[in-house]
Amino acid sequence: VIISVINPNTSRAMTAAIEQTAREVAGPGTSIVAVTCPFGPASIESHHDHALAVPGVLAAISSGISSAAHPVSATVIACFGDPGLDAAREITEGPVLGIAEAGMHAASLVARTFSIVTTLSRTIGHTRELVHRYGFARACAGVYACGIPVLELDSLEAAALIGETCRETLDRDGSDAIVLGCAGMTNLASSLSADLGIPVIDGVAAAVKLAEALASLGLRTSKRSEYAPPPPKEVTGPAWRPNVHYGHME
Ligand code: 5HY
């Protein structure tokens, strides 16, 4: 099984943290290909960042497709906004998982209710929409922000503040688990879980293992209608797209 793990922002340090988690949790038969988006925002924490990130996600996926030598079994979009998820499912054969959707599924299997702790409060609206879209409106007790920008998560102060936000969230919601709302929090899950005494789900780890499970079951995205390859179309603009014709799959 080959899993392509894509960091939709262009910050290589975040890709390294994401890759480390992916390699740690991957099973013996799974290899991880970590990809940093070739262009786009350094971090994604607004609607505008999210929109700018999608072309880079699709470019990163297309480059993976065109390397038919090592066909990718599954793809993980390692950003909690799940940017480009549906478009990615149209242009790939294997399963595509976003870390938000995967994290919520994992939480729903170990807890009756869970809460989400994300970065800036301005990302709460989009996260709530994903909660509803993925069908977790009943299971998700709330979405809260720690107030730290994505690129400032890697500090002791940030870890302490995230822990504090988790405690406040659990007291407020009475929920049974926490989903960490940013790939940049991936290295905090186990220590937070030990401190709080509840499951703390890191969407990166959840997405990699769910992708591995689906790929090992031989499950691929259904091409019957909505996720069929997009109709061939003239696209003007930067020639970032390798010569992959979306109309068919190699
Ligand atoms: C992420 N942004 O996981 C999201 C987190 C967020 O660059 N990687 C980012 O705040 O939506």
Tab-separated table of C-alpha atoms and ligand atoms in Angstrom:
chain	number	residue	atom	x	y	z
A	1	VAL	CA	0.000	0.000	0.000
A	2	ILE	CA	1.363	3.420	-0.950
A	3	ILE	CA	-0.295	6.383	0.762
A	4	SER	CA	0.335	9.893	-0.531
A	5	VAL	CA	0.025	12.360	2.362
A	6	ILE	CA	-0.365	15.895	1.077
A	7	ASN	CA	0.234	19.031	3.126
A	8	PRO	CA	-1.990	21.585	1.377
A	9	ASN	CA	0.043	24.511	2.673
A	10	THR	CA	3.601	25.214	1.529
A	11	SER	CA	5.322	25.052	4.947
A	12	ARG	CA	7.846	22.248	4.792
A	13	ALA	CA	8.243	22.145	8.577
A	14	MET	CA	4.573	21.195	8.848
A	15	THR	CA	5.014	18.566	6.152
A	16	ALA	CA	7.866	17.092	8.186
A	17	ALA	CA	5.692	16.840	11.315
A	18	ILE	CA	2.853	15.315	9.283
A	19	GLU	CA	5.235	12.858	7.622
A	20	GLN	CA	6.681	11.808	10.993
A	21	THR	CA	3.232	10.933	12.334
A	22	ALA	CA	2.310	9.131	9.122
A	23	ARG	CA	5.459	7.009	9.189
A	24	GLU	CA	5.016	6.235	12.900
A	25	VAL	CA	1.474	4.900	12.479
A	26	ALA	CA	1.871	3.235	9.065
A	27	GLY	CA	1.820	-0.551	9.111
A	28	PRO	CA	4.722	-2.716	7.852
A	29	GLY	CA	3.192	-3.084	4.377
A	30	THR	CA	2.545	0.608	3.922
A	31	SER	CA	4.870	3.209	2.491
A	32	ILE	CA	4.274	6.915	2.920
A	33	VAL	CA	4.932	9.539	0.280
A	34	ALA	CA	4.733	12.976	1.902
A	35	VAL	CA	4.085	15.900	-0.426
A	36	THR	CA	4.257	19.643	0.192
A	37	CYS	CA	2.000	21.637	-2.086
A	38	PRO	CA	4.155	23.175	-4.829
A	39	PHE	CA	2.412	26.548	-4.543
A	40	GLY	CA	-0.235	28.292	-2.431
A	41	PRO	CA	-0.449	29.791	1.073
A	42	ALA	CA	2.124	29.119	3.794
A	43	SER	CA	-0.760	28.229	6.090
A	44	ILE	CA	-4.535	27.856	5.744
A	45	GLU	CA	-6.660	29.707	8.279
A	46	SER	CA	-9.192	31.695	6.274
A	47	HIS	CA	-11.598	31.097	3.405
A	48	HIS	CA	-9.189	32.889	1.095
A	49	ASP	CA	-6.265	30.658	2.139
A	50	HIS	CA	-8.503	27.636	1.637
A	51	ALA	CA	-9.490	28.697	-1.884
A	52	LEU	CA	-5.858	29.416	-2.825
A	53	ALA	CA	-4.766	26.000	-1.502
A	54	VAL	CA	-6.990	23.874	-3.733
A	55	PRO	CA	-5.039	24.221	-7.041
A	56	GLY	CA	-1.877	23.174	-5.229
A	57	VAL	CA	-3.620	20.132	-3.763
A	58	LEU	CA	-4.794	19.092	-7.223
A	59	ALA	CA	-1.320	19.678	-8.684
A	60	ALA	CA	0.261	17.583	-5.923
A	61	ILE	CA	-2.232	14.789	-6.594
A	62	SER	CA	-1.801	14.977	-10.375
A	63	SER	CA	1.967	14.626	-10.055
A	64	GLY	CA	1.331	11.487	-7.987
A	65	ILE	CA	-1.023	10.090	-10.637
A	66	SER	CA	1.434	10.726	-13.427
A	67	SER	CA	4.096	8.691	-11.639
A	68	ALA	CA	2.395	5.472	-12.730
A	69	ALA	CA	5.568	3.621	-11.737
A	70	HIS	CA	4.407	3.785	-8.118
A	71	PRO	CA	0.608	3.897	-8.217
A	72	VAL	CA	-0.763	5.565	-5.115
A	73	SER	CA	-3.199	3.322	-3.207
A	74	ALA	CA	-4.800	6.151	-1.230
A	75	THR	CA	-4.433	9.875	-0.607
A	76	VAL	CA	-4.632	11.907	2.605
A	77	ILE	CA	-5.303	15.650	2.485
A	78	ALA	CA	-3.565	16.748	5.675
A	79	CYS	CA	-5.314	20.032	6.447
A	80	PHE	CA	-8.288	20.276	8.785
A	81	GLY	CA	-10.346	22.197	6.243
A	82	ASP	CA	-10.201	19.179	3.885
A	83	PRO	CA	-9.418	21.507	0.918
A	84	GLY	CA	-10.107	20.026	-2.504
A	85	LEU	CA	-11.445	16.739	-1.102
A	86	ASP	CA	-14.274	16.230	-3.599
A	87	ALA	CA	-12.211	17.382	-6.590
A	88	ALA	CA	-9.423	15.046	-5.493
A	89	ARG	CA	-11.882	12.157	-5.437
A	90	GLU	CA	-12.791	12.876	-9.067
A	91	ILE	CA	-9.203	12.653	-10.291
A	92	THR	CA	-7.973	9.663	-8.299
A	93	GLU	CA	-8.830	5.974	-8.238
A	94	GLY	CA	-7.937	5.149	-4.627
A	95	PRO	CA	-9.704	6.503	-1.542
A	96	VAL	CA	-9.081	10.137	-0.600
A	97	LEU	CA	-9.462	11.119	3.053
A	98	GLY	CA	-9.343	14.563	4.625
A	99	ILE	CA	-8.015	14.704	8.190
A	100	ALA	CA	-11.164	16.435	9.434
A	101	GLU	CA	-13.515	13.769	8.125
A	102	ALA	CA	-11.198	10.960	9.243
A	103	GLY	CA	-10.696	12.479	12.692
A	104	MET	CA	-14.431	12.843	13.235
A	105	HIS	CA	-15.088	9.252	12.173
A	106	ALA	CA	-12.417	7.944	14.547
A	107	ALA	CA	-13.782	10.029	17.431
A	108	SER	CA	-17.342	8.845	16.763
A	109	LEU	CA	-16.202	5.243	17.160
A	110	VAL	CA	-14.658	5.725	20.622
A	111	ALA	CA	-16.913	8.389	22.138
A	112	ARG	CA	-20.608	9.286	22.279
A	113	THR	CA	-19.781	12.976	21.897
A	114	PHE	CA	-16.638	14.772	20.882
A	115	SER	CA	-15.521	18.399	20.647
A	116	ILE	CA	-13.099	19.964	18.191
A	117	VAL	CA	-10.310	22.374	19.165
A	118	THR	CA	-9.069	24.366	16.190
A	119	THR	CA	-6.701	27.305	15.632
A	120	LEU	CA	-8.164	30.759	14.896
A	121	SER	CA	-11.809	31.391	15.746
A	122	ARG	CA	-12.433	32.445	12.149
A	123	THR	CA	-12.061	28.761	11.122
A	124	ILE	CA	-14.930	27.653	13.395
A	125	GLY	CA	-17.642	28.318	10.797
A	126	HIS	CA	-16.051	26.151	8.118
A	127	THR	CA	-15.350	23.418	10.655
A	128	ARG	CA	-18.999	23.450	11.768
A	129	GLU	CA	-20.046	23.096	8.144
A	130	LEU	CA	-17.813	20.045	7.773
A	131	VAL	CA	-19.305	18.568	10.969
A	132	HIS	CA	-22.764	18.863	9.424
A	133	ARG	CA	-21.709	17.769	5.966
A	134	TYR	CA	-20.042	14.608	7.326
A	135	GLY	CA	-23.058	13.745	9.466
A	136	PHE	CA	-21.678	14.406	12.934
A	137	ALA	CA	-24.006	17.217	14.031
A	138	ARG	CA	-25.372	15.006	16.822
A	139	ALA	CA	-22.003	13.576	17.908
A	140	CYS	CA	-20.064	16.847	17.874
A	141	ALA	CA	-20.818	18.879	20.995
A	142	GLY	CA	-18.925	21.974	19.866
A	143	VAL	CA	-16.055	23.573	17.975
A	144	TYR	CA	-13.648	25.922	19.801
A	145	ALA	CA	-10.510	27.842	18.902
A	146	CYS	CA	-7.258	28.123	20.863
A	147	GLY	CA	-6.593	31.430	19.109
A	148	ILE	CA	-3.117	30.469	17.876
A	149	PRO	CA	-2.207	30.987	14.199
A	150	VAL	CA	-1.253	27.789	12.379
A	151	LEU	CA	2.411	28.695	12.001
A	152	GLU	CA	2.773	29.530	15.713
A	153	LEU	CA	1.637	26.170	17.052
A	154	ASP	CA	5.106	24.762	17.498
A	155	SER	CA	5.976	26.203	20.909
A	156	LEU	CA	5.629	25.220	24.567
A	157	GLU	CA	3.316	28.167	25.147
A	158	ALA	CA	1.093	27.025	22.317
A	159	ALA	CA	0.974	23.466	23.686
A	160	ALA	CA	-0.019	24.794	27.113
A	161	LEU	CA	-2.721	27.026	25.648
A	162	ILE	CA	-4.121	24.178	23.539
A	163	GLY	CA	-4.218	21.990	26.651
A	164	GLU	CA	-6.059	24.731	28.516
A	165	THR	CA	-8.543	25.120	25.678
A	166	CYS	CA	-9.144	21.359	25.702
A	167	ARG	CA	-9.842	21.393	29.451
A	168	GLU	CA	-12.256	24.328	29.144
A	169	THR	CA	-13.936	22.590	26.221
A	170	LEU	CA	-14.438	19.339	28.134
A	171	ASP	CA	-15.822	21.225	31.156
A	172	ARG	CA	-18.175	23.235	28.947
A	173	ASP	CA	-19.348	20.426	26.658
A	174	GLY	CA	-19.003	17.412	28.903
A	175	SER	CA	-17.826	15.621	25.778
A	176	ASP	CA	-15.945	12.343	25.865
A	177	ALA	CA	-13.204	13.000	23.330
A	178	ILE	CA	-11.374	15.824	21.554
A	179	VAL	CA	-10.470	16.053	17.878
A	180	LEU	CA	-7.463	18.282	17.218
A	181	GLY	CA	-8.431	20.729	14.481
A	182	CYS	CA	-5.089	21.242	12.797
A	183	ALA	CA	-2.410	19.083	11.226
A	184	GLY	CA	0.076	21.270	13.081
A	185	MET	CA	-1.161	19.790	16.378
A	186	THR	CA	-0.299	16.237	15.283
A	187	ASN	CA	2.545	15.849	17.788
A	188	LEU	CA	0.370	16.897	20.770
A	189	ALA	CA	-2.300	14.181	20.655
A	190	SER	CA	-0.661	11.536	22.841
A	191	SER	CA	0.505	13.926	25.595
A	192	LEU	CA	-2.873	15.688	25.662
A	193	SER	CA	-4.662	12.357	25.866
A	194	ALA	CA	-2.459	11.318	28.805
A	195	ASP	CA	-3.022	14.668	30.578
A	196	LEU	CA	-6.774	14.790	30.002
A	197	GLY	CA	-7.496	11.096	30.456
A	198	ILE	CA	-9.710	10.947	27.337
A	199	PRO	CA	-9.174	10.036	23.685
A	200	VAL	CA	-7.556	12.946	21.820
A	201	ILE	CA	-7.738	12.244	18.098
A	202	ASP	CA	-5.149	13.519	15.635
A	203	GLY	CA	-6.715	13.610	12.189
A	204	VAL	CA	-3.388	12.894	10.479
A	205	ALA	CA	-2.951	9.565	12.263
A	206	ALA	CA	-6.637	8.694	11.878
A	207	ALA	CA	-6.620	9.485	8.159
A	208	VAL	CA	-3.473	7.442	7.449
A	209	LYS	CA	-4.803	4.346	9.250
A	210	LEU	CA	-8.287	4.626	7.743
A	211	ALA	CA	-6.742	5.087	4.291
A	212	GLU	CA	-4.558	2.032	4.913
A	213	ALA	CA	-7.598	0.013	5.999
A	214	LEU	CA	-9.680	1.020	2.980
A	215	ALA	CA	-6.811	0.348	0.569
A	216	SER	CA	-6.155	-3.074	2.117
A	217	LEU	CA	-9.862	-3.876	1.674
A	218	GLY	CA	-9.423	-3.035	-1.999
A	219	LEU	CA	-11.953	-0.192	-1.706
A	220	ARG	CA	-11.648	2.612	-4.230
A	221	THR	CA	-13.703	5.742	-4.817
A	222	SER	CA	-16.869	4.946	-6.735
A	223	LYS	CA	-16.712	6.304	-10.295
A	224	ARG	CA	-20.392	5.741	-10.964
A	225	SER	CA	-21.417	9.397	-11.070
A	226	GLU	CA	-20.388	12.259	-8.770
A	227	TYR	CA	-16.755	11.180	-8.473
A	228	ALA	CA	-16.350	10.050	-12.087
A	229	PRO	CA	-13.403	11.714	-13.874
A	230	PRO	CA	-14.302	15.328	-14.693
A	231	PRO	CA	-15.302	15.978	-18.318
A	232	PRO	CA	-12.233	16.986	-20.380
A	233	LYS	CA	-12.056	20.754	-20.510
A	234	GLU	CA	-9.870	23.549	-21.765
A	235	VAL	CA	-8.253	25.168	-18.741
A	236	THR	CA	-6.244	28.349	-19.262
A	237	GLY	CA	-3.778	29.626	-16.703
A	238	PRO	CA	-0.490	28.412	-15.226
A	239	ALA	CA	0.619	25.178	-16.881
A	240	TRP	CA	1.021	23.561	-13.445
A	241	ARG	CA	-0.755	20.487	-14.565
A	242	PRO	CA	1.419	17.585	-15.727
A	243	ASN	CA	0.060	16.000	-18.880
A	244	VAL	CA	-2.643	14.087	-17.043
A	245	HIS	CA	-5.880	13.929	-19.007
A	246	TYR	CA	-8.592	13.837	-16.381
A	247	GLY	CA	-10.951	12.260	-18.858
A	248	HIS	CA	-9.387	8.865	-18.187
A	249	MET	CA	-7.100	7.216	-15.694
A	250	GLU	CA	-3.894	5.398	-16.571
B	1	5HY	C1	-4.309	22.731	8.859
B	1	5HY	N1	-4.522	24.946	8.304
B	1	5HY	O1	-4.536	21.597	9.332
B	1	5HY	C2	-5.298	23.851	8.920
B	1	5HY	C3	-5.770	24.113	10.309
B	1	5HY	C4	-6.840	25.171	10.309
B	1	5HY	O2	-2.486	25.121	7.253
B	1	5HY	N2	-3.224	23.156	8.201
B	1	5HY	C5	-3.333	24.465	7.882
B	1	5HY	O3	-6.683	26.093	11.088
B	1	5HY	O4	-7.785	25.054	9.517
